[in-house]
PDB file of C-alpha atoms in Angstrom:
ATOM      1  CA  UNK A 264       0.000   0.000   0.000  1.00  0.00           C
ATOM      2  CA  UNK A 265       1.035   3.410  -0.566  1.00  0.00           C
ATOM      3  CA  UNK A 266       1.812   5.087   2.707  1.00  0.00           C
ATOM      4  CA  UNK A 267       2.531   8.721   1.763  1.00  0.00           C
ATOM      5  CA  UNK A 268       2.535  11.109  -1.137  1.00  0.00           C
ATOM      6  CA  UNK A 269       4.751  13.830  -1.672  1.00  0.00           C
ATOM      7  CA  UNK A 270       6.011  17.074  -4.249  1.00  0.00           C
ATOM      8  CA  UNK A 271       9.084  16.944  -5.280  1.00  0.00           C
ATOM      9  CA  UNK A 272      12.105  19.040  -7.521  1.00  0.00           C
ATOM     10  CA  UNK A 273      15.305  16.713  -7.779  1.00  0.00           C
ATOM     11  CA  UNK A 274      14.100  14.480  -5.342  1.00  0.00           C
ATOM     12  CA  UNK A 275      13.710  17.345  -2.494  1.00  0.00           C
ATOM     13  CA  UNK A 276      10.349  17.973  -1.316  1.00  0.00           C
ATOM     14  CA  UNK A 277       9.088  21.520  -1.647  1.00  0.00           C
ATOM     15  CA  UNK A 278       5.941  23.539  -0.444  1.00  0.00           C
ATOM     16  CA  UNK A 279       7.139  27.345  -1.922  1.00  0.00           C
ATOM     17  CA  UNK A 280       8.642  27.204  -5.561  1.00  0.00           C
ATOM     18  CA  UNK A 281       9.409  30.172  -7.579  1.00  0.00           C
ATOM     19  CA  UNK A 282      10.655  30.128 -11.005  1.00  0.00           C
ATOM     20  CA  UNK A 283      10.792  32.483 -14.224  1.00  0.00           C
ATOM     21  CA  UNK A 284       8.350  32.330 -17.060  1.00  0.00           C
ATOM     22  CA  UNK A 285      11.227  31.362 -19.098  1.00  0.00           C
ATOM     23  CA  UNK A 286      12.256  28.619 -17.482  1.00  0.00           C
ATOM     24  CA  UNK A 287      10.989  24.586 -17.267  1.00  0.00           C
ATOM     25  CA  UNK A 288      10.480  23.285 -14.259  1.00  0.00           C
ATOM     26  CA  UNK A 289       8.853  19.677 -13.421  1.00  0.00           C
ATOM     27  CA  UNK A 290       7.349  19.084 -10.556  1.00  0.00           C
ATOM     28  CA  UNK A 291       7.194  15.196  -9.710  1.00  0.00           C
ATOM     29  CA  UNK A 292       4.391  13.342  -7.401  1.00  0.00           C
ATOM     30  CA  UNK A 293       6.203  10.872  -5.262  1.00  0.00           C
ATOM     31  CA  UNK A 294       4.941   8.276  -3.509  1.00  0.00           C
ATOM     32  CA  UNK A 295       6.731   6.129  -0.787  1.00  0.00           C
ATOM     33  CA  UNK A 296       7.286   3.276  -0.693  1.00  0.00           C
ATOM     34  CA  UNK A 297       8.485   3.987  -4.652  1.00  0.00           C
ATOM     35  CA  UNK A 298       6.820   2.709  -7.025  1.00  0.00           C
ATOM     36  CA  UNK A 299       9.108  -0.676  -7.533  1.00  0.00           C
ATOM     37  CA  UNK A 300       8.568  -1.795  -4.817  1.00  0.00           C
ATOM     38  CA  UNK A 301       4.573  -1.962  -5.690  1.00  0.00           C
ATOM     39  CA  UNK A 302       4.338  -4.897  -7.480  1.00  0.00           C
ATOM     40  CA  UNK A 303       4.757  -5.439 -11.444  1.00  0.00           C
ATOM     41  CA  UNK A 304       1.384  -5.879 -12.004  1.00  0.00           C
ATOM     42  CA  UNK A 305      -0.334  -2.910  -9.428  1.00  0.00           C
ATOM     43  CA  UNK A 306      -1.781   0.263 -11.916  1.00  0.00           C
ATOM     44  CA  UNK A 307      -0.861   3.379 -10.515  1.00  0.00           C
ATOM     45  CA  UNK A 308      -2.694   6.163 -11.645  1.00  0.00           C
ATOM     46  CA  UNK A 309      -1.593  10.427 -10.852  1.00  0.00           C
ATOM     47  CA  UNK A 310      -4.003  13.220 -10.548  1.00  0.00           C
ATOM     48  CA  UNK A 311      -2.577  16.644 -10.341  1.00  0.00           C
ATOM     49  CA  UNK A 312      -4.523  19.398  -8.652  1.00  0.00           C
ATOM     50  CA  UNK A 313      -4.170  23.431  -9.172  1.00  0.00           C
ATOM     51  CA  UNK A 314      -6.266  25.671  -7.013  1.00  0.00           C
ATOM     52  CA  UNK A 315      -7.919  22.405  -5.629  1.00  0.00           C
ATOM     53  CA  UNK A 316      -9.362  21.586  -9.696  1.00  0.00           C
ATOM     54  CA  UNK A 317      -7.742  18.712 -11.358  1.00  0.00           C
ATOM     55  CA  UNK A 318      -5.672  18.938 -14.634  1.00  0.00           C
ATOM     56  CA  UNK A 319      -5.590  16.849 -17.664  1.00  0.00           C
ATOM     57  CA  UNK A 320      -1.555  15.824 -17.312  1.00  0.00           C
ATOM     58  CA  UNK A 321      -2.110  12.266 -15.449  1.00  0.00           C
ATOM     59  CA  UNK A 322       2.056  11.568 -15.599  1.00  0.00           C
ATOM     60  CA  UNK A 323       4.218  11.281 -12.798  1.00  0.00           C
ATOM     61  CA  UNK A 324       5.530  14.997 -13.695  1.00  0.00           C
ATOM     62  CA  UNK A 325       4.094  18.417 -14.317  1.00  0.00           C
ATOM     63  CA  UNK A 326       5.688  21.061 -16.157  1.00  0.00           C
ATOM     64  CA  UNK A 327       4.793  24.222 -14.646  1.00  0.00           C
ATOM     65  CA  UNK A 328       3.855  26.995 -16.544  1.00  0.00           C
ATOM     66  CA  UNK A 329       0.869  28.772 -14.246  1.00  0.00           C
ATOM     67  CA  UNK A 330       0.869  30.529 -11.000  1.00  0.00           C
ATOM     68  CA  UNK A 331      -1.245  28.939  -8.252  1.00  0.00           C
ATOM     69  CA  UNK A 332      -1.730  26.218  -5.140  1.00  0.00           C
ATOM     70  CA  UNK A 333      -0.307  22.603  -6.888  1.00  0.00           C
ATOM     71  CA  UNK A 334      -0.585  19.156  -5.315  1.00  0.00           C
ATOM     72  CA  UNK A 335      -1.111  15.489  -6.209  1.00  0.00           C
ATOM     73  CA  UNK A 336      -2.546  12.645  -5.539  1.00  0.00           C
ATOM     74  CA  UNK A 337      -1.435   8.691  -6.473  1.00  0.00           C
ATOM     75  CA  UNK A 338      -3.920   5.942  -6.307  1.00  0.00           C
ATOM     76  CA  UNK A 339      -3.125   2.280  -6.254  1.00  0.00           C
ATOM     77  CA  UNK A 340      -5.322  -0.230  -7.884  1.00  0.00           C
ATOM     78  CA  UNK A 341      -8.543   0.592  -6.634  1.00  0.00           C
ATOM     79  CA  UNK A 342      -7.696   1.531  -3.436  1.00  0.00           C
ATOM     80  CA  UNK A 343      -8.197   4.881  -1.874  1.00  0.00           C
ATOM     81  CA  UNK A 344      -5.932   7.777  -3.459  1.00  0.00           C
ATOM     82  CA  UNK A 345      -3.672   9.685  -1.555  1.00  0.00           C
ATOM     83  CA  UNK A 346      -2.682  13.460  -1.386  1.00  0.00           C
ATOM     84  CA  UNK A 347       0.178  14.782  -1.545  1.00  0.00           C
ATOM     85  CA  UNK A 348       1.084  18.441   0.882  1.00  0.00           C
ATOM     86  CA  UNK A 349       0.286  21.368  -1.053  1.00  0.00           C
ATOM     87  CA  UNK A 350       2.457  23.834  -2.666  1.00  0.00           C
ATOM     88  CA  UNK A 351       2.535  26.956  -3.778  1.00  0.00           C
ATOM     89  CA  UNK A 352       4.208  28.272  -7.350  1.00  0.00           C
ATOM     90  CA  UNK A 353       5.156  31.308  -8.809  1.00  0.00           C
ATOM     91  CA  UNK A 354       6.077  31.861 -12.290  1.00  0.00           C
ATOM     92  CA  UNK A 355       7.607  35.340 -12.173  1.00  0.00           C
ATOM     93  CA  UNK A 356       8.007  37.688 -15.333  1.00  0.00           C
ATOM     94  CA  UNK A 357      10.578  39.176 -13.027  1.00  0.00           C
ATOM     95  CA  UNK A 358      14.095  37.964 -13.827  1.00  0.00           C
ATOM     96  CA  UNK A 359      15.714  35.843 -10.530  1.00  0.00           C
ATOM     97  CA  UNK A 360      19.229  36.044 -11.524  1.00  0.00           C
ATOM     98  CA  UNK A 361      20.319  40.100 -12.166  1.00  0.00           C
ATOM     99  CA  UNK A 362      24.047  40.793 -13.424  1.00  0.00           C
ATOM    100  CA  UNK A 363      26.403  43.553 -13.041  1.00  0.00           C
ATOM    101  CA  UNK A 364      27.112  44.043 -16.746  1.00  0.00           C
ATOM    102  CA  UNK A 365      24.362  43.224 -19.267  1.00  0.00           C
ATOM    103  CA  UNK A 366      26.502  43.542 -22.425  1.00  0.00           C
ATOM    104  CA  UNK A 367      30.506  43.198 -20.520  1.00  0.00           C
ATOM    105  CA  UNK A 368      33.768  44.029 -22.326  1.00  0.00           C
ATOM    106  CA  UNK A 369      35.754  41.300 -22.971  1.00  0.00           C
ATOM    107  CA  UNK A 370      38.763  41.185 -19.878  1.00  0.00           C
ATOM    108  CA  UNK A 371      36.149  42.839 -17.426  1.00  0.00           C
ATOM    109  CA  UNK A 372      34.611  41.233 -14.353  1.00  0.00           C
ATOM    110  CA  UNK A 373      30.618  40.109 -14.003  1.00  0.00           C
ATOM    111  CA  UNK A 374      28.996  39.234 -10.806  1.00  0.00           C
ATOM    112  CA  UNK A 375      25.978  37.101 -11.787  1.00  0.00           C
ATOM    113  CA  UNK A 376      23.417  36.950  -8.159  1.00  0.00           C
ATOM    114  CA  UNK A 377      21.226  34.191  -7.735  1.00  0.00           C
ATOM    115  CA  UNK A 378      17.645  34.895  -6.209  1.00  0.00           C
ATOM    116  CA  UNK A 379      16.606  37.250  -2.746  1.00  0.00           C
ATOM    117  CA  UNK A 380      19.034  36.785  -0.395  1.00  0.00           C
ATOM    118  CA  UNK A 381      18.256  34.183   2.160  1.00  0.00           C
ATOM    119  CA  UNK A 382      19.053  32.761   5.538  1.00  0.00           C
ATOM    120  CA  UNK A 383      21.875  30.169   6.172  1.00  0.00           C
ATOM    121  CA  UNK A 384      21.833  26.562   4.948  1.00  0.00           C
ATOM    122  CA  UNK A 385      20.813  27.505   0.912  1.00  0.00           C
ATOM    123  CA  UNK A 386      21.957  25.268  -1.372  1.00  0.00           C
ATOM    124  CA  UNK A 387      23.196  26.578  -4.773  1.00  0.00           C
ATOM    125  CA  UNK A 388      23.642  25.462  -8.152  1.00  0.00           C
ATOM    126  CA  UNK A 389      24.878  27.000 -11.480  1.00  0.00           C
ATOM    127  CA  UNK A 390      24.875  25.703 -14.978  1.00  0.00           C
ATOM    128  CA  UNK A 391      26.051  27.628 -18.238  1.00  0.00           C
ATOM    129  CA  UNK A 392      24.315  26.361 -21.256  1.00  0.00           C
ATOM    130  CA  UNK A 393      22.787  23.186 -19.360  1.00  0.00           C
ATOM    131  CA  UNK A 394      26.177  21.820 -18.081  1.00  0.00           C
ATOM    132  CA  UNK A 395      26.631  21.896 -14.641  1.00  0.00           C
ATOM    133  CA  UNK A 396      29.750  24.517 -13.141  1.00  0.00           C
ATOM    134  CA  UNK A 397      31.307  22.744 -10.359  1.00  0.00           C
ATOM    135  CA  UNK A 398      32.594  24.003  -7.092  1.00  0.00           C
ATOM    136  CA  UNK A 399      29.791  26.932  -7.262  1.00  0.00           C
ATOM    137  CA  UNK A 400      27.622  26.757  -4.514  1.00  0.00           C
ATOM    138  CA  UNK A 401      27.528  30.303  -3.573  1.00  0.00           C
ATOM    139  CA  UNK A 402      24.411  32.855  -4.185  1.00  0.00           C
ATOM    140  CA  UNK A 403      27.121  35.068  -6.579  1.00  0.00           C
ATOM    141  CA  UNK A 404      28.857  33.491  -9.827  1.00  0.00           C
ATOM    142  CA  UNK A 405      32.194  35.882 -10.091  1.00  0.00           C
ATOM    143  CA  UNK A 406      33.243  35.893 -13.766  1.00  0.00           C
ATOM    144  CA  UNK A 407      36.717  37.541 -14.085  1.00  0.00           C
ATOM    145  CA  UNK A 408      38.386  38.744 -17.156  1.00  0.00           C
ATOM    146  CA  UNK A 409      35.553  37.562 -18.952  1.00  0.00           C
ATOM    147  CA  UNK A 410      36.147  36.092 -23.102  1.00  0.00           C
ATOM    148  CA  UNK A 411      33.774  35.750 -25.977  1.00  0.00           C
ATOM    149  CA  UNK A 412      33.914  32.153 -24.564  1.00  0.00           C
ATOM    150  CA  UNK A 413      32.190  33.026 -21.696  1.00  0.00           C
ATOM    151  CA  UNK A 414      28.971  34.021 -23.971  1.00  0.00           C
ATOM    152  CA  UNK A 415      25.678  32.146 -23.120  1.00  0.00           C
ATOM    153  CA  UNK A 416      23.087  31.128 -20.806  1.00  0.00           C
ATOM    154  CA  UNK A 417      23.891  31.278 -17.267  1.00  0.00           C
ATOM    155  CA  UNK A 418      21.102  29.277 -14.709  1.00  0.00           C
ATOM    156  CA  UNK A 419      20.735  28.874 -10.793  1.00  0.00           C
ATOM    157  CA  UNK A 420      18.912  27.045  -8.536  1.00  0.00           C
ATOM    158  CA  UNK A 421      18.293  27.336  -5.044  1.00  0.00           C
ATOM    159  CA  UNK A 422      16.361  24.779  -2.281  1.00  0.00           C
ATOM    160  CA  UNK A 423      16.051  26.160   1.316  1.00  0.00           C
ATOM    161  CA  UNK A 424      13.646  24.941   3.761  1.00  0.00           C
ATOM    162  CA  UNK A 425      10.779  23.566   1.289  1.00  0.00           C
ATOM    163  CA  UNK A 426      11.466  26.762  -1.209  1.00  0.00           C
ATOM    164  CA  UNK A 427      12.611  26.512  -4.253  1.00  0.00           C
ATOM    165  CA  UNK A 428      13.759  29.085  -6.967  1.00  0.00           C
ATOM    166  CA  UNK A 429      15.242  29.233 -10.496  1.00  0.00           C
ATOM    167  CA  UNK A 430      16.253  30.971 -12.878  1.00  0.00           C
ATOM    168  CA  UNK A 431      18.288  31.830 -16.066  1.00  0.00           C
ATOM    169  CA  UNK A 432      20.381  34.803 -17.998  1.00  0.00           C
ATOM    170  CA  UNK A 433      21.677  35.360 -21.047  1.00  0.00           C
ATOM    171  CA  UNK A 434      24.597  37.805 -22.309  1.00  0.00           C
ATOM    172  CA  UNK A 435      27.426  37.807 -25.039  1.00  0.00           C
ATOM    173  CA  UNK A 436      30.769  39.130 -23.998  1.00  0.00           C
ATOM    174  CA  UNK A 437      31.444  42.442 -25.864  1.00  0.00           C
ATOM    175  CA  UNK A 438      34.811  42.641 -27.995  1.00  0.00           C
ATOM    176  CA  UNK A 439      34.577  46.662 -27.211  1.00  0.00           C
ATOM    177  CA  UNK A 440      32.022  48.800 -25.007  1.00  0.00           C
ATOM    178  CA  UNK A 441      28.827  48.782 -26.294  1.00  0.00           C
ATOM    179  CA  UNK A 442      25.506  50.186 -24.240  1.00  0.00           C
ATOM    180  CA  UNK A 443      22.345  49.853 -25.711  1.00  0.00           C
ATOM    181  CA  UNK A 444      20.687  53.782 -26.489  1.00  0.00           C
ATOM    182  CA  UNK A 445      18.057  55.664 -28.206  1.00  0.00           C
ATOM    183  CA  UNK A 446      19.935  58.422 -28.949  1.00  0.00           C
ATOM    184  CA  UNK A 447      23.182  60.093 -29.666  1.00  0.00           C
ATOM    185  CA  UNK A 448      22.934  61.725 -26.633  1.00  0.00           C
ATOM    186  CA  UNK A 449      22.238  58.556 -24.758  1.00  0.00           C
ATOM    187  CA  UNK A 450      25.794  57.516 -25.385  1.00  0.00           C
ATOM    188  CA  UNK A 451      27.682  60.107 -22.382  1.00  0.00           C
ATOM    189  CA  UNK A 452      31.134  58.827 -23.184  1.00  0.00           C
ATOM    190  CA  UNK A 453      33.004  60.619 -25.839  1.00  0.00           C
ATOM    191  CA  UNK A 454      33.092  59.478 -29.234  1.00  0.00           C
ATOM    192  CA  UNK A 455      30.245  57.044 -29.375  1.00  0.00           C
ATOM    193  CA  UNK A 456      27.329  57.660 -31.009  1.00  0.00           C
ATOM    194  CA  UNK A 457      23.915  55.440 -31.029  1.00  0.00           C
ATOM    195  CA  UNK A 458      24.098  52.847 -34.335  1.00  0.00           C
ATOM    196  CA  UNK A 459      21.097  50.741 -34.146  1.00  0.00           C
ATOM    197  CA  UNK A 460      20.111  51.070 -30.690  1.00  0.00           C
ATOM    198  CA  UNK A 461      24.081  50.740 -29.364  1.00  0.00           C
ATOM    199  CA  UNK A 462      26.901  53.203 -28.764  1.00  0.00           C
ATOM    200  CA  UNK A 463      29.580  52.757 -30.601  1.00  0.00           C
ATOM    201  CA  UNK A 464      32.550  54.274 -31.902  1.00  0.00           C
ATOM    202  CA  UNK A 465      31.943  56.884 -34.374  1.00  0.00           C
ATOM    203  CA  UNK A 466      33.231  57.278 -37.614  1.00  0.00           C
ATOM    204  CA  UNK A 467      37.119  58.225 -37.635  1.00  0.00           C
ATOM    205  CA  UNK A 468      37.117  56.985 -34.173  1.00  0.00           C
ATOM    206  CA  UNK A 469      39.010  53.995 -32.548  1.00  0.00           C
ATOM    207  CA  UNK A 470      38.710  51.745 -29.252  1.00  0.00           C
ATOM    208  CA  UNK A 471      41.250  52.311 -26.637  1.00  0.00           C
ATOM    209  CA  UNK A 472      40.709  51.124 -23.402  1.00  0.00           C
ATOM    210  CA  UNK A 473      37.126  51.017 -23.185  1.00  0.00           C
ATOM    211  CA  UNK A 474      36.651  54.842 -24.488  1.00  0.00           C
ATOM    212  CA  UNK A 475      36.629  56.299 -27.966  1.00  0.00           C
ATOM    213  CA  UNK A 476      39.501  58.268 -29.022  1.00  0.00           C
ATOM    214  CA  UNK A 477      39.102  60.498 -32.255  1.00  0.00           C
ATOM    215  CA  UNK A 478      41.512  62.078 -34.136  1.00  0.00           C
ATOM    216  CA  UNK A 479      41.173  64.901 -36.648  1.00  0.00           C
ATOM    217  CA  UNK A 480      42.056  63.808 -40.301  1.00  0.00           C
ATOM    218  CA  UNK A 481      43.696  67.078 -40.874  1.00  0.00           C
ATOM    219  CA  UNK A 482      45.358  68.364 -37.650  1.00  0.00           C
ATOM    220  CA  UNK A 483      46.060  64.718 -36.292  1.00  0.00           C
ATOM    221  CA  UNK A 484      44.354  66.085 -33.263  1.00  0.00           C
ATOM    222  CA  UNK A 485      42.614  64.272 -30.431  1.00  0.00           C
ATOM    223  CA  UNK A 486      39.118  65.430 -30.010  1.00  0.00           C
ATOM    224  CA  UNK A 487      38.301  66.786 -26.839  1.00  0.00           C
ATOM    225  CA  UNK A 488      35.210  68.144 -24.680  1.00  0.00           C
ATOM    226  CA  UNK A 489      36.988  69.744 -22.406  1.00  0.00           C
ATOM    227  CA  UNK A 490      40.756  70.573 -20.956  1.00  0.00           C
ATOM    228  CA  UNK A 491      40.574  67.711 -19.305  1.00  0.00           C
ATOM    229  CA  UNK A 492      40.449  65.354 -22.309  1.00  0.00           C
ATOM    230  CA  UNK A 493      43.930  66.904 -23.045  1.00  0.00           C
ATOM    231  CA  UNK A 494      46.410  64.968 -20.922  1.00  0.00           C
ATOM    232  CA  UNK A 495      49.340  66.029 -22.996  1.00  0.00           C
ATOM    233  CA  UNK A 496      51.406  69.136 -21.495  1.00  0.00           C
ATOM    234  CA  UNK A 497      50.211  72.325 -22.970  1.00  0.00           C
ATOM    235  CA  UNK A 498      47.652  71.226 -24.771  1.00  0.00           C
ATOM    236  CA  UNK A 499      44.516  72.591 -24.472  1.00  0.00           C
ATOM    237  CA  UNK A 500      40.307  71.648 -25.634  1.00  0.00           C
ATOM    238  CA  UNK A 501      39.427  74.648 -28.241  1.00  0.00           C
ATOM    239  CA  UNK A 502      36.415  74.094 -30.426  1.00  0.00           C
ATOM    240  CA  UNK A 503      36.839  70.130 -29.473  1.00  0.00           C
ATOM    241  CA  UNK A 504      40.270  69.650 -31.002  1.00  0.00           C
ATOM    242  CA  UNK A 505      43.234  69.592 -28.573  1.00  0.00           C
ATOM    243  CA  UNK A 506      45.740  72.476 -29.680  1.00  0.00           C
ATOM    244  CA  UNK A 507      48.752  74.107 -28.270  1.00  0.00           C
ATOM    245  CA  UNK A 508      47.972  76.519 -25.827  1.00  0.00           C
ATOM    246  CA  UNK A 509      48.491  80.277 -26.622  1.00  0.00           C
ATOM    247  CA  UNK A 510      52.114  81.318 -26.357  1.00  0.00           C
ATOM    248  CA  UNK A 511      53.480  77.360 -27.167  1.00  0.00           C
ATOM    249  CA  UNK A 512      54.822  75.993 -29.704  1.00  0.00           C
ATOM    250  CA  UNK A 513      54.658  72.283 -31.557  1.00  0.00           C
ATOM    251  CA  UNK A 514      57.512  70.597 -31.580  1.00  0.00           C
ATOM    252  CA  UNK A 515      56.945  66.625 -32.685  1.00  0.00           C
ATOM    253  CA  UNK A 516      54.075  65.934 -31.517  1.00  0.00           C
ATOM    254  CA  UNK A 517      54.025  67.870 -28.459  1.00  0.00           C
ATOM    255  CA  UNK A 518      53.594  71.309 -27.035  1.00  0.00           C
ATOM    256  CA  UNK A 519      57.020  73.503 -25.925  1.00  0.00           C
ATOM    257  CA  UNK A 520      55.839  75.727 -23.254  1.00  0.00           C
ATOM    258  CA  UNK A 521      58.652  77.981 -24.001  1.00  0.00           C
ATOM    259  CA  UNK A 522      58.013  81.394 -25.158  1.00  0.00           C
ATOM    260  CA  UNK A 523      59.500  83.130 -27.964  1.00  0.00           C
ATOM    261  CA  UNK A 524      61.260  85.761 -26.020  1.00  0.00           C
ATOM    262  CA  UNK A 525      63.054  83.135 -24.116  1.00  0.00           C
ATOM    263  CA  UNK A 526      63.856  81.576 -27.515  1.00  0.00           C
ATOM    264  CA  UNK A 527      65.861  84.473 -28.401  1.00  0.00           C
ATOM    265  CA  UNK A 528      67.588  85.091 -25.107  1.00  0.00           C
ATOM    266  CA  UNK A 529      68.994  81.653 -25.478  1.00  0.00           C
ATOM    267  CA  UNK A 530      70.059  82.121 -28.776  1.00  0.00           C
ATOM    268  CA  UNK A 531      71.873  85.087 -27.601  1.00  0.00           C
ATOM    269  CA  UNK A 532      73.432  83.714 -24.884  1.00  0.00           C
ATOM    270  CA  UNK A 533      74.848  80.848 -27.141  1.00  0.00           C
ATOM    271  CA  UNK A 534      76.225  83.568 -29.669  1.00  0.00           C
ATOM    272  CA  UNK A 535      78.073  84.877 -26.179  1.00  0.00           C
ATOM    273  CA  UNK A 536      79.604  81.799 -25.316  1.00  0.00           C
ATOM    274  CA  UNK A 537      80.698  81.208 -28.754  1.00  0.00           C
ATOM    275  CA  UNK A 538      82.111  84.225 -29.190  1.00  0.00           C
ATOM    276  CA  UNK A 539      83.942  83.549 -25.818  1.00  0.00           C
ATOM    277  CA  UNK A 540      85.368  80.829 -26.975  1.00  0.00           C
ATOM    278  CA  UNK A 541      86.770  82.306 -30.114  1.00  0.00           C
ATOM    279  CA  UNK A 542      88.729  85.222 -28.326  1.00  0.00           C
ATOM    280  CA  UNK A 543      89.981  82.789 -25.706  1.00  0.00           C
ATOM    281  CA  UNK A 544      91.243  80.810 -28.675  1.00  0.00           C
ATOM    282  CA  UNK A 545      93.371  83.741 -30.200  1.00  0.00           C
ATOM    283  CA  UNK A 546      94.997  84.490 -26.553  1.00  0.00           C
TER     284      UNK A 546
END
């Protein structure tokens, strides 16, 4: 005879079980003792309940798709059926695992969290793309120096004291900064500009570090926004290309703060010395 009934998720019984729309979750009716030990020839028949109405799935498992109080009951022969506890199911449109970076560079770091926070004792599992990453029980997955191999779905589950939750996220590692926009002005860092909903680099542009750097076609000049943007010495932002300042001069590349009056008195003092050294020659 069948002595109890229960719900079950990987063989752990739950009462509380909260999982996104987007992902597939069986529940399973369980009865004890299991069902080989029942005889070859006893019928077992399943009944699944929502809300207290029965539902057309008569398997041993129920996908759940639909918010609302789930048990089940197992009958043997034509004995008396028993019922399982209840429990109660969320499917959430809210996502259960949140990330620090939704579209991460390639080489940065992304904290993936699993769930609310909750007391001691939770047990923890992540997958990426279905297979199982081992040695990561915690509620945070730390991904560092992430690679375009580290694309792809990332999924937790959690049991704790008869709850249950899961849940999945997907992102593609970045091979430069991208941010997803509306507009032009959406994209706050310099040089990027909104191209089909993400900033990049605009034209004449190039990727350094994680920023756009522009420079003019005919001065060779770094665009700027401000002074700030022009970490050379004695450079300076005017009219968004970084020039020399008033009163320097370029020399390769780079901006001589010296003035032109000190230009000369050098030159004159070299004519001095030279001329020094001639008369001391011809004594």
């Amino acid at each position: 005879n069948i002595q109890s009934v229960s719900v079950r998720i990987d063989d752990v019984t739950v009462t509380e079980v909260i999982v996104e729309d987007s992902t597939t979750i069986h529940l399973k009716c369980s009865e004890s003792p299991e069902r080989i030990w029942l005889g070859t020839y006893s019928s077992i028949t399943y009944t699944w309940l929502r809300n207290s109405s029965p539902l057309s799935e008569t398997g041993e498992t129920l996908p759940l798709t639909t918010s609302g109080t789930y048990s089940c009951s197992v009958k043997l022969d034509s004995k008396v059926a028993v019922t399982s506890n209840t429990v109660q199911v969320t499917v959430s449109s809210t996502p259960l695992v949140t990330t620090t970076a939704t579209n991460p560079v390639k080489g940065s770091r992304v904290i993936l969290t699993c769930g609310p926070k909750r007391g001691d004792g939770v047990v923890y599992t992540w997958s990426k793309d279905s297979v199982v990453i081992y040695r990561q029980f915690d509620r945070k997955l730390h991904l560092d120096n992430v690679d375009t191999a580290d694309s792809g779905t990332y999924s937790c589950s959690a049991f704790h004291s008869g709850l249950f939750y899961s849940g999945s996220i997907t992102f593609n590692v970045q091979e430069t900064s991208t941010a997803e926009c509306g507009l032009d002005k959406n994209c706050t860092k310099i040089g990027f500009v909104c191209d089909n909903i993400v900033c990049k680099c605009a034209s004449g542009h190039f990727q350094d570090d994680g920023s756009c750097v522009a420079i003019d076609a005919k001065t060779n000049t770094t665009i700027c926004a401000s002074d700030k943007d022009c970490t050379l010495t004695g450079f300076k932002c005017n009219n968004k290309l970084c020039v020399c300042a008033s009163g320097n001069l370029p020399i390769n590349g780079e901006c001589s703060a010296m003035e032109k009056n000190g230009v000369v008195q050098v030159v004159s003092s070299m004519v001095l010395i030279m001329l020094t050294c001639v008369i001391l020659k011809f004594i």
